[in-house]
PDB file of C-alpha atoms and ligand atoms in Angstrom:
ATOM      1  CA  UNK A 992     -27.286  14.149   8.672  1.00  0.00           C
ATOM      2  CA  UNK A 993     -25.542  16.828   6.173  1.00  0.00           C
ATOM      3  CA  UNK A 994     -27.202  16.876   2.261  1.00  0.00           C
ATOM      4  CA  UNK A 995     -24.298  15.528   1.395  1.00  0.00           C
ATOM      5  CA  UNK A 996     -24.620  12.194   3.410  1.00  0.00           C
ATOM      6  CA  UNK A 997     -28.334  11.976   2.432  1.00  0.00           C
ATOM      7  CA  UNK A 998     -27.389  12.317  -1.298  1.00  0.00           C
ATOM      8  CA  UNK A 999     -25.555   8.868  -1.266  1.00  0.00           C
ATOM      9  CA  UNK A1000     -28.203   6.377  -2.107  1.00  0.00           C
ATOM     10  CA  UNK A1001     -28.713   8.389  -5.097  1.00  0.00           C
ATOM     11  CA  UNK A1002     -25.314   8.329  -6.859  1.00  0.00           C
ATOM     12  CA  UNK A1003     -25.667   6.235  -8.872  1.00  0.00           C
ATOM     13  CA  UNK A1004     -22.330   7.245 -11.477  1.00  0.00           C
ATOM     14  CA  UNK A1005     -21.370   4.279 -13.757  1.00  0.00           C
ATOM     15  CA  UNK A1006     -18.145   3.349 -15.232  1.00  0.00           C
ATOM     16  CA  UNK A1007     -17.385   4.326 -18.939  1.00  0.00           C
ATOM     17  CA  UNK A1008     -13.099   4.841 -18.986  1.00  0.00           C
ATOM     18  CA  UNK A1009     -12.628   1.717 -20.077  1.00  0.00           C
ATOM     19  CA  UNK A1010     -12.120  -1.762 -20.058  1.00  0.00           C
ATOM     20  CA  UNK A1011      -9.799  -4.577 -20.119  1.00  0.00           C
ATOM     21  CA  UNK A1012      -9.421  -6.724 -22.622  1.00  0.00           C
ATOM     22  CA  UNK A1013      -8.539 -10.759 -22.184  1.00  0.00           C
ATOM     23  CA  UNK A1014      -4.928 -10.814 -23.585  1.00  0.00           C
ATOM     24  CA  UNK A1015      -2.562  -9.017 -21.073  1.00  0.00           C
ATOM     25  CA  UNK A1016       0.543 -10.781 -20.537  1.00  0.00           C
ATOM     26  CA  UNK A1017       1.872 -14.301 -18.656  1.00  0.00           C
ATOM     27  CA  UNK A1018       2.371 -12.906 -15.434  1.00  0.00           C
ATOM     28  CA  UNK A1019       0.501  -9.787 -13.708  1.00  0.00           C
ATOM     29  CA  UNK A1020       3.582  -7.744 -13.716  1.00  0.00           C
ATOM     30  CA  UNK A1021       3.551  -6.534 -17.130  1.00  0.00           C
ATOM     31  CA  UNK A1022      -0.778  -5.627 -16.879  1.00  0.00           C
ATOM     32  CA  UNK A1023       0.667  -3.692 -13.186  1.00  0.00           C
ATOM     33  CA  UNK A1024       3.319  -1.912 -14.956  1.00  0.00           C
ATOM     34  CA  UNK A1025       0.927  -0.302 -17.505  1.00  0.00           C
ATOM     35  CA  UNK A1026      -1.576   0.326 -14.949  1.00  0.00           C
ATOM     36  CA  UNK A1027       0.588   2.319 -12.863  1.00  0.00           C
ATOM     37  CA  UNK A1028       2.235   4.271 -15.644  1.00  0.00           C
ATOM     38  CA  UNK A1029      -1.412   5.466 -16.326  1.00  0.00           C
ATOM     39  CA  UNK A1030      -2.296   5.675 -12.730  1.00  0.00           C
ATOM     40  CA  UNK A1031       0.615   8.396 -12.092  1.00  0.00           C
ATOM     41  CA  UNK A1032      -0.405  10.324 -14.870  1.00  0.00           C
ATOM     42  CA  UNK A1033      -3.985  10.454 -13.798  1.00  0.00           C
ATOM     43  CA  UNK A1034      -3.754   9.910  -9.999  1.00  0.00           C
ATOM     44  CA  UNK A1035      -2.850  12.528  -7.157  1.00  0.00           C
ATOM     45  CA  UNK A1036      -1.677   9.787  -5.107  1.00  0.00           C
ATOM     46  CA  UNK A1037      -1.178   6.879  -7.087  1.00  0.00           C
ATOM     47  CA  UNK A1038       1.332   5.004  -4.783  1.00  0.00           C
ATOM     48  CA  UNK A1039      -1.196   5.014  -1.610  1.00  0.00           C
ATOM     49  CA  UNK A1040      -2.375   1.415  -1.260  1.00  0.00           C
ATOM     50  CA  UNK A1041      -4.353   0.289   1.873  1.00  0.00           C
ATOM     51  CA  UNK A1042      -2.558  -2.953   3.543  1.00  0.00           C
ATOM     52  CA  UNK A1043      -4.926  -4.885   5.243  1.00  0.00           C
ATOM     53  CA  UNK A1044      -3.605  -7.326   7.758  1.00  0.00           C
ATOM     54  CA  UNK A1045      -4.598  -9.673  10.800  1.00  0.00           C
ATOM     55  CA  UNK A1046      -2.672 -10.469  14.173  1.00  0.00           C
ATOM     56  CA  UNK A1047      -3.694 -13.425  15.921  1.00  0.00           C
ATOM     57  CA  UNK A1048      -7.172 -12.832  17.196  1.00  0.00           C
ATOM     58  CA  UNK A1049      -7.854 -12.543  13.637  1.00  0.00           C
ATOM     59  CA  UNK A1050      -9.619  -8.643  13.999  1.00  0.00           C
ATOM     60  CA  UNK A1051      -8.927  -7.417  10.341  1.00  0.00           C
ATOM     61  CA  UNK A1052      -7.053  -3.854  10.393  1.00  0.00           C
ATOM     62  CA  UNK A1053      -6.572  -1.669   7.703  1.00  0.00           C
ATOM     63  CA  UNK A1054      -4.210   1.605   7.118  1.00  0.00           C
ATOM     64  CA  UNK A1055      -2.794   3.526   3.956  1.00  0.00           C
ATOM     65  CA  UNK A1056       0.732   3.276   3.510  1.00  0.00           C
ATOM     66  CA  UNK A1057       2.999   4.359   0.351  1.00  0.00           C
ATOM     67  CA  UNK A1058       4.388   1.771  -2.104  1.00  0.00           C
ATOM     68  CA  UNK A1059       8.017   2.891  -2.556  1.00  0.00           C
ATOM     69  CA  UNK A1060       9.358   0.361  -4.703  1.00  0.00           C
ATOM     70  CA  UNK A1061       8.585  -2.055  -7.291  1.00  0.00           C
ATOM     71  CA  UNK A1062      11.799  -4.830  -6.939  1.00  0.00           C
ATOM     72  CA  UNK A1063      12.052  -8.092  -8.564  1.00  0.00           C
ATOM     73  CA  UNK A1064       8.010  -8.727  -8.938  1.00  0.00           C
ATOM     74  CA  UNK A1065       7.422  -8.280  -5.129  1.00  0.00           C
ATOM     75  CA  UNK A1066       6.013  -4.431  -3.487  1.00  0.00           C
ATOM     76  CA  UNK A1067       7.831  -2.216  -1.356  1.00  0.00           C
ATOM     77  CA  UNK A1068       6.587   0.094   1.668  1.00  0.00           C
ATOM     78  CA  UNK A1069       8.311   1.227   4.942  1.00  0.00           C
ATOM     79  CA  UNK A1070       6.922   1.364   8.604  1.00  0.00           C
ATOM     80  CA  UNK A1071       7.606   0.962  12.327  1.00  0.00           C
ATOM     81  CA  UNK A1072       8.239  -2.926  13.008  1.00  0.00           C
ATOM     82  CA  UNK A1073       6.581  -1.815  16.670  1.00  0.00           C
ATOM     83  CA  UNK A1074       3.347  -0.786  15.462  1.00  0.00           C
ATOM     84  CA  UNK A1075       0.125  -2.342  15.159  1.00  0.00           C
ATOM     85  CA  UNK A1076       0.440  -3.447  11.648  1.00  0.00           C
ATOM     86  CA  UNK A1077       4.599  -5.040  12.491  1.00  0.00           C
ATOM     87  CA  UNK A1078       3.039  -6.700  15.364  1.00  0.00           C
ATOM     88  CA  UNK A1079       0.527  -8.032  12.988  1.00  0.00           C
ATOM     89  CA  UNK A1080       2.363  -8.806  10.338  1.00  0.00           C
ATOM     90  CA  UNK A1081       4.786 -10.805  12.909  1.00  0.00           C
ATOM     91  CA  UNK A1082       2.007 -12.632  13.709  1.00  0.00           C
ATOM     92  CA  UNK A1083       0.468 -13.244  10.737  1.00  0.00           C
ATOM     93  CA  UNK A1084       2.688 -12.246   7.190  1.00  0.00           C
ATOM     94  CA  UNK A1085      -0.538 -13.076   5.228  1.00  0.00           C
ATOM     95  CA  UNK A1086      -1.081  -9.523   3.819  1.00  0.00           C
ATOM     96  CA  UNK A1087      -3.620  -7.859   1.402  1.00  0.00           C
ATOM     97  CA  UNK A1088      -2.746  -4.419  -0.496  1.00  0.00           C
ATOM     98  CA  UNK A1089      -5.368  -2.400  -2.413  1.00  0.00           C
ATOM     99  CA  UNK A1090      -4.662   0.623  -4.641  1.00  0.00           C
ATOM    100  CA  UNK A1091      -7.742   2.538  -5.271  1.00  0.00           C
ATOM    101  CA  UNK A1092      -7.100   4.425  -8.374  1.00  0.00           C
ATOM    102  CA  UNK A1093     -10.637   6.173  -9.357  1.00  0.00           C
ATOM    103  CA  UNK A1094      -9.914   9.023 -12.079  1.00  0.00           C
ATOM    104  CA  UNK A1095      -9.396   5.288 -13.990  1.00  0.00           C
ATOM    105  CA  UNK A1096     -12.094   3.587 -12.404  1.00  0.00           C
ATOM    106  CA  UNK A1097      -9.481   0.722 -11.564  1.00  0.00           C
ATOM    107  CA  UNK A1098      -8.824  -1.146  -8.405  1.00  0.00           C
ATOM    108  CA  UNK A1099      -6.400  -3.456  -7.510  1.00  0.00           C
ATOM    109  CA  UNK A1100      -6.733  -6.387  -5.220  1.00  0.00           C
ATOM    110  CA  UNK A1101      -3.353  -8.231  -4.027  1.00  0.00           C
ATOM    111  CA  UNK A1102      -2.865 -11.036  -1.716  1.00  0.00           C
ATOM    112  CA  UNK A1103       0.445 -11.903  -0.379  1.00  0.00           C
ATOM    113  CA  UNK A1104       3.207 -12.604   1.960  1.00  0.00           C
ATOM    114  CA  UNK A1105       5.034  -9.982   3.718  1.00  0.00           C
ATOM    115  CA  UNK A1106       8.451  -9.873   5.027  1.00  0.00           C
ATOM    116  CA  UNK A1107      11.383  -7.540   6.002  1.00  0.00           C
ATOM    117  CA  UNK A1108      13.714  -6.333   3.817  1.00  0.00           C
ATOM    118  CA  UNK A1109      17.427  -6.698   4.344  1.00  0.00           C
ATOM    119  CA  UNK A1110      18.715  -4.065   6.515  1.00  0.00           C
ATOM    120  CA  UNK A1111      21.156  -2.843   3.380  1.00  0.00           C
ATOM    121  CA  UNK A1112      17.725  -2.002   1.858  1.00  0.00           C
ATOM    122  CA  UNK A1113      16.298  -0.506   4.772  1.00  0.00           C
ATOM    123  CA  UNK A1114      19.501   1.676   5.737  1.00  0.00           C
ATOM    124  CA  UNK A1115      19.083   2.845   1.738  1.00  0.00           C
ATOM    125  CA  UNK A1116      16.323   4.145   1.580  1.00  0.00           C
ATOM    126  CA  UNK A1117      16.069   5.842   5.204  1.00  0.00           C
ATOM    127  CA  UNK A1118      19.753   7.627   4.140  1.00  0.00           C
ATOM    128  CA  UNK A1119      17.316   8.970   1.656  1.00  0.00           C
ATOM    129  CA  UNK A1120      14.695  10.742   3.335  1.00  0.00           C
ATOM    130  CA  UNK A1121      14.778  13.856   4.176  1.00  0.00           C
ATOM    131  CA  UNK A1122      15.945  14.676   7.910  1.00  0.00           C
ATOM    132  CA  UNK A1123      12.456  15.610   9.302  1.00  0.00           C
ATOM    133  CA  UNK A1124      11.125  12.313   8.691  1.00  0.00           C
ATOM    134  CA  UNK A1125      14.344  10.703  10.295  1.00  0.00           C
ATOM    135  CA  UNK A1126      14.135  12.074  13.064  1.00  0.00           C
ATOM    136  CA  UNK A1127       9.994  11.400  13.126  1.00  0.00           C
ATOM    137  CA  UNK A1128      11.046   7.856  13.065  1.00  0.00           C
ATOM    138  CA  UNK A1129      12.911   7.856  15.892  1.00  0.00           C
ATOM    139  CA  UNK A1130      10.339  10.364  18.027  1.00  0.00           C
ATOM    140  CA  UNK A1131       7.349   8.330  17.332  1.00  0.00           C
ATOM    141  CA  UNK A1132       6.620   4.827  19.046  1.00  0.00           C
ATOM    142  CA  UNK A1133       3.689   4.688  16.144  1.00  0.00           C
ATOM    143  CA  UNK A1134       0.405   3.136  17.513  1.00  0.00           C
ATOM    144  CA  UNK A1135       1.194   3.262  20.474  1.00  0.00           C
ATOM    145  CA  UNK A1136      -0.842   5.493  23.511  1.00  0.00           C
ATOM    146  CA  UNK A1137       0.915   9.533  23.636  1.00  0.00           C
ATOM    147  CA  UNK A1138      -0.115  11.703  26.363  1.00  0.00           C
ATOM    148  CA  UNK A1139       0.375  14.953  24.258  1.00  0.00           C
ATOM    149  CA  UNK A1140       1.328  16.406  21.332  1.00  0.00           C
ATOM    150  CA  UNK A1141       3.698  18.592  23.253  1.00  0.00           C
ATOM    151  CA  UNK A1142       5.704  15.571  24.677  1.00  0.00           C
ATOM    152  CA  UNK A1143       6.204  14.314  20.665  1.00  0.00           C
ATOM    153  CA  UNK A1144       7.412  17.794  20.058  1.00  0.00           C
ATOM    154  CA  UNK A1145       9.907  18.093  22.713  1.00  0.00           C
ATOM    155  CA  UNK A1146      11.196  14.403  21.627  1.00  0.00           C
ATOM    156  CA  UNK A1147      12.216  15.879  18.488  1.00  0.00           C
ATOM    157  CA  UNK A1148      13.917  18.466  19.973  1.00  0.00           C
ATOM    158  CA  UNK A1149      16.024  16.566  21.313  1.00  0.00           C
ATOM    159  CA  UNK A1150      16.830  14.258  18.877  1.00  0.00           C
ATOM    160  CA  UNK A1151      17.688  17.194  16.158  1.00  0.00           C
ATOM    161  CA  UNK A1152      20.292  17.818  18.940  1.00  0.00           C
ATOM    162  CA  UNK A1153      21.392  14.065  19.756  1.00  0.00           C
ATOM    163  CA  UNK A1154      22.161  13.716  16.030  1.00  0.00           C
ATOM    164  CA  UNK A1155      23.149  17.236  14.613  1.00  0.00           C
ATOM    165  CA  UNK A1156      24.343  15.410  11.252  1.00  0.00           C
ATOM    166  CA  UNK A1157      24.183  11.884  10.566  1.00  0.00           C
ATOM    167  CA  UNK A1158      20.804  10.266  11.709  1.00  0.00           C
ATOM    168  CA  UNK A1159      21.458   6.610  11.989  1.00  0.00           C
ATOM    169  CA  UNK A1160      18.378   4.132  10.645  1.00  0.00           C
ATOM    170  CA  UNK A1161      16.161   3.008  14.333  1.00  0.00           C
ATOM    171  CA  UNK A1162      16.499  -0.780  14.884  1.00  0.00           C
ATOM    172  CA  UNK A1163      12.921  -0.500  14.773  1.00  0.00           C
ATOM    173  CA  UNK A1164      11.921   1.372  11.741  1.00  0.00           C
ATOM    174  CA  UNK A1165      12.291  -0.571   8.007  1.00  0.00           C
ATOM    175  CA  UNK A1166      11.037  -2.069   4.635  1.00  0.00           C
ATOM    176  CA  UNK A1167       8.582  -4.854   4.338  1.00  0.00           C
ATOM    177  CA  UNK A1168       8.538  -6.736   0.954  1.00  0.00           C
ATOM    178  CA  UNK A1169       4.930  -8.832  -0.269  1.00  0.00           C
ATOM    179  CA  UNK A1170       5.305 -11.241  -2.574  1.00  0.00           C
ATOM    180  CA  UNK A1171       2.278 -11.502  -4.415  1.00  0.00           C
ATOM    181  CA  UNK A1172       0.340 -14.884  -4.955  1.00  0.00           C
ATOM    182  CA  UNK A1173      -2.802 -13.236  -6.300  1.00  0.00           C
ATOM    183  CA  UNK A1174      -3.551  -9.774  -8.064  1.00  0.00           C
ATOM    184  CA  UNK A1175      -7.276  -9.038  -9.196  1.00  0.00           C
ATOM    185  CA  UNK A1176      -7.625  -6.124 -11.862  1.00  0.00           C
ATOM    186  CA  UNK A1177     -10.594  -4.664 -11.503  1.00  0.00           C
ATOM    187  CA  UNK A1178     -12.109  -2.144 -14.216  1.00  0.00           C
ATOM    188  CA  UNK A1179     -15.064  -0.481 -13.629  1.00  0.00           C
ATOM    189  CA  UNK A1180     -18.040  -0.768 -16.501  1.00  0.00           C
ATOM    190  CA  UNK A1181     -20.639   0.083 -17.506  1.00  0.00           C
ATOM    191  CA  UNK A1182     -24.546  -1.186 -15.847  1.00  0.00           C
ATOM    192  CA  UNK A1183     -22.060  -2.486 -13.184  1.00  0.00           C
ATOM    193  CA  UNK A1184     -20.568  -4.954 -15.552  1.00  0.00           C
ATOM    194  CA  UNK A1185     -16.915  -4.836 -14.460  1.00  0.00           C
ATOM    195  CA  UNK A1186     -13.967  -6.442 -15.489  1.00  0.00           C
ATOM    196  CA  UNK A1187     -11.979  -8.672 -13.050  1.00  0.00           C
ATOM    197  CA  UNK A1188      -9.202 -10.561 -14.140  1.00  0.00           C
ATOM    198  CA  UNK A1189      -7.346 -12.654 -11.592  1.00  0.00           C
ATOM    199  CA  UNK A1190      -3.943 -14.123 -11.641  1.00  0.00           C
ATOM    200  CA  UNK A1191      -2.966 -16.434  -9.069  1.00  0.00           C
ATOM    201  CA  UNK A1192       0.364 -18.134  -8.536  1.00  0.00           C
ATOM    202  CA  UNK A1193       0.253 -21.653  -9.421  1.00  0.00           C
ATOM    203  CA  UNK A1194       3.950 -22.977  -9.353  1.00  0.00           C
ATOM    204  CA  UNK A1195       5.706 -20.741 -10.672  1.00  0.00           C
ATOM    205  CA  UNK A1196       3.561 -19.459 -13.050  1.00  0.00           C
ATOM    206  CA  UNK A1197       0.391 -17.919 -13.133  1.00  0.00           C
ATOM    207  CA  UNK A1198      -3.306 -18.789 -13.644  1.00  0.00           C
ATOM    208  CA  UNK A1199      -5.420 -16.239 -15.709  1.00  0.00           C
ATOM    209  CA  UNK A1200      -8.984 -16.074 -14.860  1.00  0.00           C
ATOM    210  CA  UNK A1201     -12.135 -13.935 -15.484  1.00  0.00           C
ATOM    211  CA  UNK A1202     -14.489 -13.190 -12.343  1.00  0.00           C
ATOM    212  CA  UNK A1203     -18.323 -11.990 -12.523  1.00  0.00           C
ATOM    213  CA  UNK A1204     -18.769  -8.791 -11.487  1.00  0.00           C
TER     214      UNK A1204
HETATM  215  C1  FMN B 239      -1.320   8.993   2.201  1.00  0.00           C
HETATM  216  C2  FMN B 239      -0.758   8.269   3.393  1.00  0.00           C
HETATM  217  C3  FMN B 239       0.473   7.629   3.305  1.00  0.00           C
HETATM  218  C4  FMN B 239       0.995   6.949   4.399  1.00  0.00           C
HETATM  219  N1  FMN B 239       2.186   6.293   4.257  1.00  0.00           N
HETATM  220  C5  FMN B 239       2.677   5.563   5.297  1.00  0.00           C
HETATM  221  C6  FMN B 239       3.829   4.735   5.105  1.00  0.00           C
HETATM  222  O1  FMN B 239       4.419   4.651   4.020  1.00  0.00           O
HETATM  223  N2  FMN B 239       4.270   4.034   6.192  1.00  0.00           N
HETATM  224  C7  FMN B 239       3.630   4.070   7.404  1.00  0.00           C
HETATM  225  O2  FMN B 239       4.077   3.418   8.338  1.00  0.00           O
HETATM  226  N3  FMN B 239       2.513   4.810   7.584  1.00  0.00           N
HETATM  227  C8  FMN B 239       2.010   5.549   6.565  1.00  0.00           C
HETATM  228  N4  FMN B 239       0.859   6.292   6.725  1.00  0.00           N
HETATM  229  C9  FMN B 239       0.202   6.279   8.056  1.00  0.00           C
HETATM  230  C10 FMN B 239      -0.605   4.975   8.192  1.00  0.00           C
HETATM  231  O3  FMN B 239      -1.820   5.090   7.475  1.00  0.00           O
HETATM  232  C11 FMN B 239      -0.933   4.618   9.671  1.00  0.00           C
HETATM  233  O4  FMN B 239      -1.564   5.698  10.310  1.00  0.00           O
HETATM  234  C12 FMN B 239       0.317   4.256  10.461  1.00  0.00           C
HETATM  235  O5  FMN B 239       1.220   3.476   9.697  1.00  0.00           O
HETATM  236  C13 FMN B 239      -0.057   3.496  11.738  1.00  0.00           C
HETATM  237  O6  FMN B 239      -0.762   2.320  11.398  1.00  0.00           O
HETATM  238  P1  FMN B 239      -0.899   1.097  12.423  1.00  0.00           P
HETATM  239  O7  FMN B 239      -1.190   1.703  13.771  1.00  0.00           O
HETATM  240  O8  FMN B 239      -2.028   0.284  11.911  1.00  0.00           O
HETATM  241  O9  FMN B 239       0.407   0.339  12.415  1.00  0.00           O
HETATM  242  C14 FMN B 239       0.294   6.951   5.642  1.00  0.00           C
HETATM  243  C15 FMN B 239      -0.949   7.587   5.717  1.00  0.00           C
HETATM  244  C16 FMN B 239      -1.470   8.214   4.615  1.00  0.00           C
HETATM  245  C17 FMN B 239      -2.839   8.841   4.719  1.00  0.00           C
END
């Protein structure tokens, strides 16, 4: 093992940016909105979240994926409907997002429900990308087995000549919305003392609660 694997055990950095305070709004949204506006000040990447999900033999998988929008309370990201994670999702919507955001010392835990967008969302926002990552999401059959890089290469050569202008939106490629039903802040403290503050859906509104560390 590397020195830099053996010196681990003995981080032992504590939490000191701040903290968050008990009175922060009804409903998580307003709390998210703040959090974020700091997060993309402070964050290289502050719209990577992890979505965890779970087909039906229940394995737990895990990827990063970018939040693109923010609509009506609910989160926005865009993928293949054929991969491992659509599959999943088909068989199981029950989804969990995490944003990691540690120049703050913040995480963010969500629960939810995934589901697809409406295609008029989808076919906006893939209109808007640029054409290299069109034509990437018709090439790639993500997660699925490719014999070589070569053969992904050559697919896009072909497509850039199959559509020399307009490249229309694959059946297969799209937005998934979660609705949230539960969003822990988490703010790191110090002596390990963190603050979590849950909200959870209750009817329509939302339960505030404080968590130990
Ligand atoms: C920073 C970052 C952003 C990513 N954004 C997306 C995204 O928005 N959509 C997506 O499908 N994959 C995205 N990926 C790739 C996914 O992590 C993953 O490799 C891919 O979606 C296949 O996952 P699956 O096989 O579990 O379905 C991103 C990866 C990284 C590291």
């Amino acid at each position: 093992m590397n020195d830099f694997l053996n010196a681990l055990r003995d981080d032992h950095r504590d939490f000191d940016e701040g903290k968050l305070e008990d009175h922060h709004g009804k409903t998580p949204f307003d709390l998210f909105s703040v959090w974020y506006k700091e997060a993309f000040e402070k964050e290289i990447e502050p719209n990577a979240m992890s979505i965890a999900t779970a087909g039906q033999n229940g394995q737990p998988s895990n990827r990063i994926v970018y939040l693109k929008e923010c609509l009506d309370e609910q989160f926005i990201f865009y993928s293949n409907y054929l991969s491992d994670k659509g599959r999943e999702i088909a068989d199981n919507p029950k989804v969990n997002l995490l944003f990691f955001w540690p120049q703050l010392q913040r995480q963010l835990r969500i629960d939810g429900v995934a589901k697809k967008v409406s295609e008029v969302i989808s076919d906006e926002y893939f209109n808007s990308r640029p054409r290299g990552s069109q034509l990437g999401a018709w090439a790639s059959m993500q997660s699925q087995k490719l014999e070589s890089r070569n053969m992904l290469e050559e697919k896009l050569m072909e497509l850039d000549k199959k559509y020399p202008n307009y490249v229309p939106r694959p059946p297969h490629w799209g937005g998934y919305v979660i609705e949230p039903n539960r969003i822990e802040f988490w703010q790191g403290r110090p002596s390990r003392l963190h603050d979590r503050i849950v909200y959870e859906k209750s009817g329509l509104d939302w339960k505030i609660y404080r968590l130990n560390p």
